[in-house]
XYZ file of N, CA and C in Angstrom:
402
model
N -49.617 -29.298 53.096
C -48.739 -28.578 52.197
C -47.311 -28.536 52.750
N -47.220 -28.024 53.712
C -45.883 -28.347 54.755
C -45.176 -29.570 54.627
N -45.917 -30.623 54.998
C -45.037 -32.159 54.494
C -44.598 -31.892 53.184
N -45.508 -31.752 52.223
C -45.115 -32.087 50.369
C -43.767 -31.049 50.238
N -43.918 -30.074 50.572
C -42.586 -28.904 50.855
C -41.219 -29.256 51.451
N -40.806 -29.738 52.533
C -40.561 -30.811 53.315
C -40.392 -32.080 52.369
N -40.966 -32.837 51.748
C -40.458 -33.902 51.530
C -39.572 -33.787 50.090
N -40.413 -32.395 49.558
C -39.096 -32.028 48.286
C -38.215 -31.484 48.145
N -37.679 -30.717 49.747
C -36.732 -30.324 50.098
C -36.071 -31.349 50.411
N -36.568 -32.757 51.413
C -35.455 -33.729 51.527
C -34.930 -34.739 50.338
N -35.744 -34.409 49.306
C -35.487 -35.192 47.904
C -34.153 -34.297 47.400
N -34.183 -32.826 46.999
C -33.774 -31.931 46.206
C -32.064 -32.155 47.386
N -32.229 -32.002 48.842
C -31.121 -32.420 49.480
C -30.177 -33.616 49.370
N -30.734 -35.044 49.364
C -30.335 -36.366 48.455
C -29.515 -35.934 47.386
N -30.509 -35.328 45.964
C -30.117 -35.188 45.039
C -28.978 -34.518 45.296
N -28.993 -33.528 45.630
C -27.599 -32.455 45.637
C -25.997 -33.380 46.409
N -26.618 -33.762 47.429
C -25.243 -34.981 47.921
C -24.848 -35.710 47.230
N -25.730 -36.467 46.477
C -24.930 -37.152 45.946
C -24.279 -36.782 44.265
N -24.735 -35.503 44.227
C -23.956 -35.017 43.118
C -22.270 -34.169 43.437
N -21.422 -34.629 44.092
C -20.793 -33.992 45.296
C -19.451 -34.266 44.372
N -19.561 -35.497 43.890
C -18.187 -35.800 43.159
C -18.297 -36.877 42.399
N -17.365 -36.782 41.818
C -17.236 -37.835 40.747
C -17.730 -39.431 40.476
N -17.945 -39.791 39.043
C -18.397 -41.363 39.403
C -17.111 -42.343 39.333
N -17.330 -42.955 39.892
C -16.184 -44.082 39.941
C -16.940 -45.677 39.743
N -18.128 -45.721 39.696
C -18.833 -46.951 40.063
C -18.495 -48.243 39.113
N -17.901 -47.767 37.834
C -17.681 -48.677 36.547
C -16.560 -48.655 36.121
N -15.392 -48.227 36.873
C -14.008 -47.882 36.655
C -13.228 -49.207 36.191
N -12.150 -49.076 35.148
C -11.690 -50.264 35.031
C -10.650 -50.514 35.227
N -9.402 -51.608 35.160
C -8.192 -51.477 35.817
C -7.332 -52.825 34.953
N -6.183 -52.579 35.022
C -5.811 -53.331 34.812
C -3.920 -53.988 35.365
N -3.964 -55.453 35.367
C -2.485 -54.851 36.817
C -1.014 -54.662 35.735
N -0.282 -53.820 35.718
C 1.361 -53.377 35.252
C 2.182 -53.966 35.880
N 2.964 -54.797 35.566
C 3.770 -55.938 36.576
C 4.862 -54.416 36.605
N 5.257 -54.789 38.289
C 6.623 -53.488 38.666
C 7.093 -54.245 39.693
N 8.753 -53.817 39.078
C 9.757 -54.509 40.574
C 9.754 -53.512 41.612
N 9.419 -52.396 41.342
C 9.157 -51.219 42.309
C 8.418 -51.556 43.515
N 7.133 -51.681 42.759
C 5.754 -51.939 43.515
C 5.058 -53.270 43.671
N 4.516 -53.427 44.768
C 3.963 -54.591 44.632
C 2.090 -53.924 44.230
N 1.567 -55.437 44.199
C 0.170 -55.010 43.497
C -0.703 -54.437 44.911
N -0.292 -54.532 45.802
C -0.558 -53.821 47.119
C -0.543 -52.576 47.363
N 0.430 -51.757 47.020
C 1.008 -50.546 46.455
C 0.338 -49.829 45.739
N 0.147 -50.316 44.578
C -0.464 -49.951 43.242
C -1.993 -49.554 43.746
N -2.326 -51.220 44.193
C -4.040 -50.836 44.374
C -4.261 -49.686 45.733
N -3.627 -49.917 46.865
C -3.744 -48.194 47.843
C -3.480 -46.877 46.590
N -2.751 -46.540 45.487
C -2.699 -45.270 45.073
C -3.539 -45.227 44.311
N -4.192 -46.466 43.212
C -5.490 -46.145 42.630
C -6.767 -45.860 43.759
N -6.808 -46.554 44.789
C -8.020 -45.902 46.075
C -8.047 -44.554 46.333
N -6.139 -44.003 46.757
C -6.352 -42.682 46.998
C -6.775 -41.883 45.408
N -6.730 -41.920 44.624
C -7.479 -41.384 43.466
C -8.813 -41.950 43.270
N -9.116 -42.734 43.816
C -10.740 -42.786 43.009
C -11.319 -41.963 44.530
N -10.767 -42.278 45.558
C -11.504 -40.966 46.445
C -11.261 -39.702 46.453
N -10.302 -39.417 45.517
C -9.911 -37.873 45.407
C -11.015 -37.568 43.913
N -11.245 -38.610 43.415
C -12.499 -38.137 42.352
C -13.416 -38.007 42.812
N -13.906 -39.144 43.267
C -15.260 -39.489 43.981
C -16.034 -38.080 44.336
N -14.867 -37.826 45.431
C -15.295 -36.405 46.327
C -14.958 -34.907 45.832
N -14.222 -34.792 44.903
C -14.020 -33.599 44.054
C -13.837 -33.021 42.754
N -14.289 -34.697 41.612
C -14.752 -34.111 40.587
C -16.217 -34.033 40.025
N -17.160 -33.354 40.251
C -18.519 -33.444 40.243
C -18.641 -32.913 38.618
N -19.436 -34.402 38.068
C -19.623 -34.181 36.372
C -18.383 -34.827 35.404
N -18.043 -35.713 36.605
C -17.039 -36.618 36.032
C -16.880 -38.096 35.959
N -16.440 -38.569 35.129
C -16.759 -40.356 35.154
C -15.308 -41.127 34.919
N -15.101 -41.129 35.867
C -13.558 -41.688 35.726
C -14.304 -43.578 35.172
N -13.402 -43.803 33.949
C -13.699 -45.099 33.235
C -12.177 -46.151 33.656
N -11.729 -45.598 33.469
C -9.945 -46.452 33.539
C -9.038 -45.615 34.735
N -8.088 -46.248 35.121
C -7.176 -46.121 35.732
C -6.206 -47.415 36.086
N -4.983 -47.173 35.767
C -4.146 -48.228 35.926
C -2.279 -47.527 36.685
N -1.604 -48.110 36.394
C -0.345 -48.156 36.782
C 0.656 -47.589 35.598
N 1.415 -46.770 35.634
C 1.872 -46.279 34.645
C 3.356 -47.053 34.023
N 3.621 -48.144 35.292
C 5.251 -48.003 35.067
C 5.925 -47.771 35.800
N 6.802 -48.573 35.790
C 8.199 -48.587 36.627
C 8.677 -47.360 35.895
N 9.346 -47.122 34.446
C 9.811 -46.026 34.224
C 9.338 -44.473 34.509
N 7.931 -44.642 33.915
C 7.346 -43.254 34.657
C 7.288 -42.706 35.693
N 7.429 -43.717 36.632
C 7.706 -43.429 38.051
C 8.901 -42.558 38.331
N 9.785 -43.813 37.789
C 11.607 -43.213 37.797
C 11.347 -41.572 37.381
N 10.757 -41.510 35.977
C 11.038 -40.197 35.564
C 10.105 -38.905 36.361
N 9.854 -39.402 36.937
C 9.047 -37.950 38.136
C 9.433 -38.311 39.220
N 10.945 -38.947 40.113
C 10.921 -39.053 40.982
C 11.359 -37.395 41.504
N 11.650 -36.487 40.742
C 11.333 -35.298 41.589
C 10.188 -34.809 42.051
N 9.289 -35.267 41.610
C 7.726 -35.018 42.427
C 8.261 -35.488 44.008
N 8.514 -36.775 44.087
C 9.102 -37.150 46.053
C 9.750 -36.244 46.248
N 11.014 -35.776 45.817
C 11.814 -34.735 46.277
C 11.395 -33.364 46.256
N 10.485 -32.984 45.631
C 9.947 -31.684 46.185
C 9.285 -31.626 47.612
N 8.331 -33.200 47.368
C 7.594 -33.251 48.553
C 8.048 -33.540 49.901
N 9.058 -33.776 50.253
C 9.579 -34.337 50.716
C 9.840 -35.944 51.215
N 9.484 -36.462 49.827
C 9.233 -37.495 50.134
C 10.144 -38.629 49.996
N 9.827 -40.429 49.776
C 11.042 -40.688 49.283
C 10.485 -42.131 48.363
N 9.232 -41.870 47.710
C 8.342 -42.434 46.549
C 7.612 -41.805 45.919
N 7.640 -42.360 44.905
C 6.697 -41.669 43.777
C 5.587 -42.732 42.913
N 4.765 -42.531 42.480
C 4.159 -43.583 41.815
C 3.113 -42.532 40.201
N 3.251 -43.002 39.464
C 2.580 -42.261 38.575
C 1.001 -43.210 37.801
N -0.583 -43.038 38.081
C -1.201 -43.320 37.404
C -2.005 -42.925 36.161
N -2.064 -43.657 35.604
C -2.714 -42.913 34.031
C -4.110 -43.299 33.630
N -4.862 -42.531 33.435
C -6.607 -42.782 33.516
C -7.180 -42.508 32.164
N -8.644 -42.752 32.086
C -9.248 -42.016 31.402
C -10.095 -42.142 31.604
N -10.827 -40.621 31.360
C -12.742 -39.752 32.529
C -13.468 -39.328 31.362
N -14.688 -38.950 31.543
C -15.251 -38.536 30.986
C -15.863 -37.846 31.687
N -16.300 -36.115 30.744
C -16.932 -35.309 31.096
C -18.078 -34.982 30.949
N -19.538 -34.510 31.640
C -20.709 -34.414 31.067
C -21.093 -33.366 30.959
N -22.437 -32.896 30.512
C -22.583 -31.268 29.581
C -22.148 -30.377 30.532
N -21.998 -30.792 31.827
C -21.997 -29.778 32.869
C -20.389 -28.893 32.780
N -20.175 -29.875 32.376
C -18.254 -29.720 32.284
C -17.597 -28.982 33.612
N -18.113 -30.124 34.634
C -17.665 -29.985 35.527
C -16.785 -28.686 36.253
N -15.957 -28.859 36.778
C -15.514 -27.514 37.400
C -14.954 -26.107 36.277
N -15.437 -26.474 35.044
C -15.709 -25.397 34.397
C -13.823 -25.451 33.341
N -12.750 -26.329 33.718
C -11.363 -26.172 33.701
C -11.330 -27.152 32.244
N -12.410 -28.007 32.135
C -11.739 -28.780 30.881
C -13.045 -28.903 29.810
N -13.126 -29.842 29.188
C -14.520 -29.288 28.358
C -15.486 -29.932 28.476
N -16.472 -29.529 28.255
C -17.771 -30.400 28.678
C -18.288 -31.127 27.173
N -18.633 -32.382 27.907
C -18.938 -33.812 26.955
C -17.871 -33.811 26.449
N -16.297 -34.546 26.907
C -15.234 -34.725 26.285
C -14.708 -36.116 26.898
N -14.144 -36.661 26.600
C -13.008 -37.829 26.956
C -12.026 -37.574 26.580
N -11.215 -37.358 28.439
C -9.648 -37.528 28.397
C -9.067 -38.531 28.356
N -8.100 -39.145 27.767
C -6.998 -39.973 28.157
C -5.844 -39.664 28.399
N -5.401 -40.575 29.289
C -3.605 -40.809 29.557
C -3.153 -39.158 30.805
N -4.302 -39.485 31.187
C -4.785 -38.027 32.016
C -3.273 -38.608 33.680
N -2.071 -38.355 34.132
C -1.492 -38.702 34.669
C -2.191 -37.941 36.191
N -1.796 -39.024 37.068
C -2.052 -38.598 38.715
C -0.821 -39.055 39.275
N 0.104 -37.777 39.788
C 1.163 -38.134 41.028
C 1.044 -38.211 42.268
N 1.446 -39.265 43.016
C 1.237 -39.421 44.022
C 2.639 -39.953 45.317
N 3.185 -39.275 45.935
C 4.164 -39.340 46.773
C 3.332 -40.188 48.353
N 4.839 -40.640 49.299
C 4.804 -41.067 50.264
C 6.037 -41.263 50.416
N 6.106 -41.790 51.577
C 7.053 -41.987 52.901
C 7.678 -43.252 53.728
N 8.253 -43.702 53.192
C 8.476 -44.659 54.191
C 7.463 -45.710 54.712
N 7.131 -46.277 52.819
C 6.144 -46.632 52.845
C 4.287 -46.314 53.307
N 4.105 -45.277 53.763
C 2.832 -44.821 54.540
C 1.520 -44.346 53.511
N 0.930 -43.561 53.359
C -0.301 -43.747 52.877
C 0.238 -42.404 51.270
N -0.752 -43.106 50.415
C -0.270 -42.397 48.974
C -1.092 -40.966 49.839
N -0.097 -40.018 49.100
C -0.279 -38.797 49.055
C -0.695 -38.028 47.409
N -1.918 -37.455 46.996
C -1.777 -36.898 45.558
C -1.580 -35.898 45.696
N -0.953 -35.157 44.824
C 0.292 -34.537 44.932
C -0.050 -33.361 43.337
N -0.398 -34.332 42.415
C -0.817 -33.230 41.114
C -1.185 -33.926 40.077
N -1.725 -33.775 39.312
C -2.541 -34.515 37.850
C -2.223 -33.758 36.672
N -2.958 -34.353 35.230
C -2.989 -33.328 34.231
C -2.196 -34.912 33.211
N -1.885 -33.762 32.088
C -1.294 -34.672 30.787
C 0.392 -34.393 31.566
């Protein structure tokens, strides 16, 4: 009885990890030509967002994410300057939510689009996210 107890505690433990954060497994992409950025650039700030989902939106399915633009960028370069930074990059997604409706903030069984993620850095160095939303 002890093992069977035990082995559905180490099942029910599995389960719970890997419900931890978000899915990313089927995400799609597509590349935004920018004189800003190179496609080097671009693809490090979509990474730092699919691991900022991955690991902290649980009940979420991020489907898309891409590059917003040279202009969009321009137009939030006060996001760098708050941060102290001296880049900005803006991506634009779209997730889906399941009945759970995740951290309780948006609605459950919904699809967002054009859902924006800011992300600052430095002197070239590693994307920083910084804030999301429409």
């Amino acid at each position: 009885m002890k093992k069977i107890v035990c082995a559905m505690l180490c099942i029910l433990l599995v389960f719970s990890l890997s419900a931890c954060g978000g899915s990313v497994n089927e995400v799609n992409t597509h590349n935004v030509e920018s004189e800003i950025y190179s496609e080097e650039d671009i693809a490090a700030a979509i990474d730092t967002i699919k691991k900022e989902f991955k690991s902290n939106w649980n009940g979420y399915t991020l489907t898309e994410i891409y590059y917003a633009g040279d202009d969009s960028s321009k137009d939030h370069q006060d996001w760098a300057d708050r941060n102290n930074a001296d880049e900005v990059i803006v991506l634009l997604s779209s997730f889906d939510i399941d009945s759970s409706g995740g951290d309780g903030s948006l609605n459950p069984n919904s699809t967002y689009n054009d859902w924006k993620w800011i992300l600052v850095r430095t002197n070239g160095g590693q994307w920083q996210h910084v804030d999301h939303g429409y």
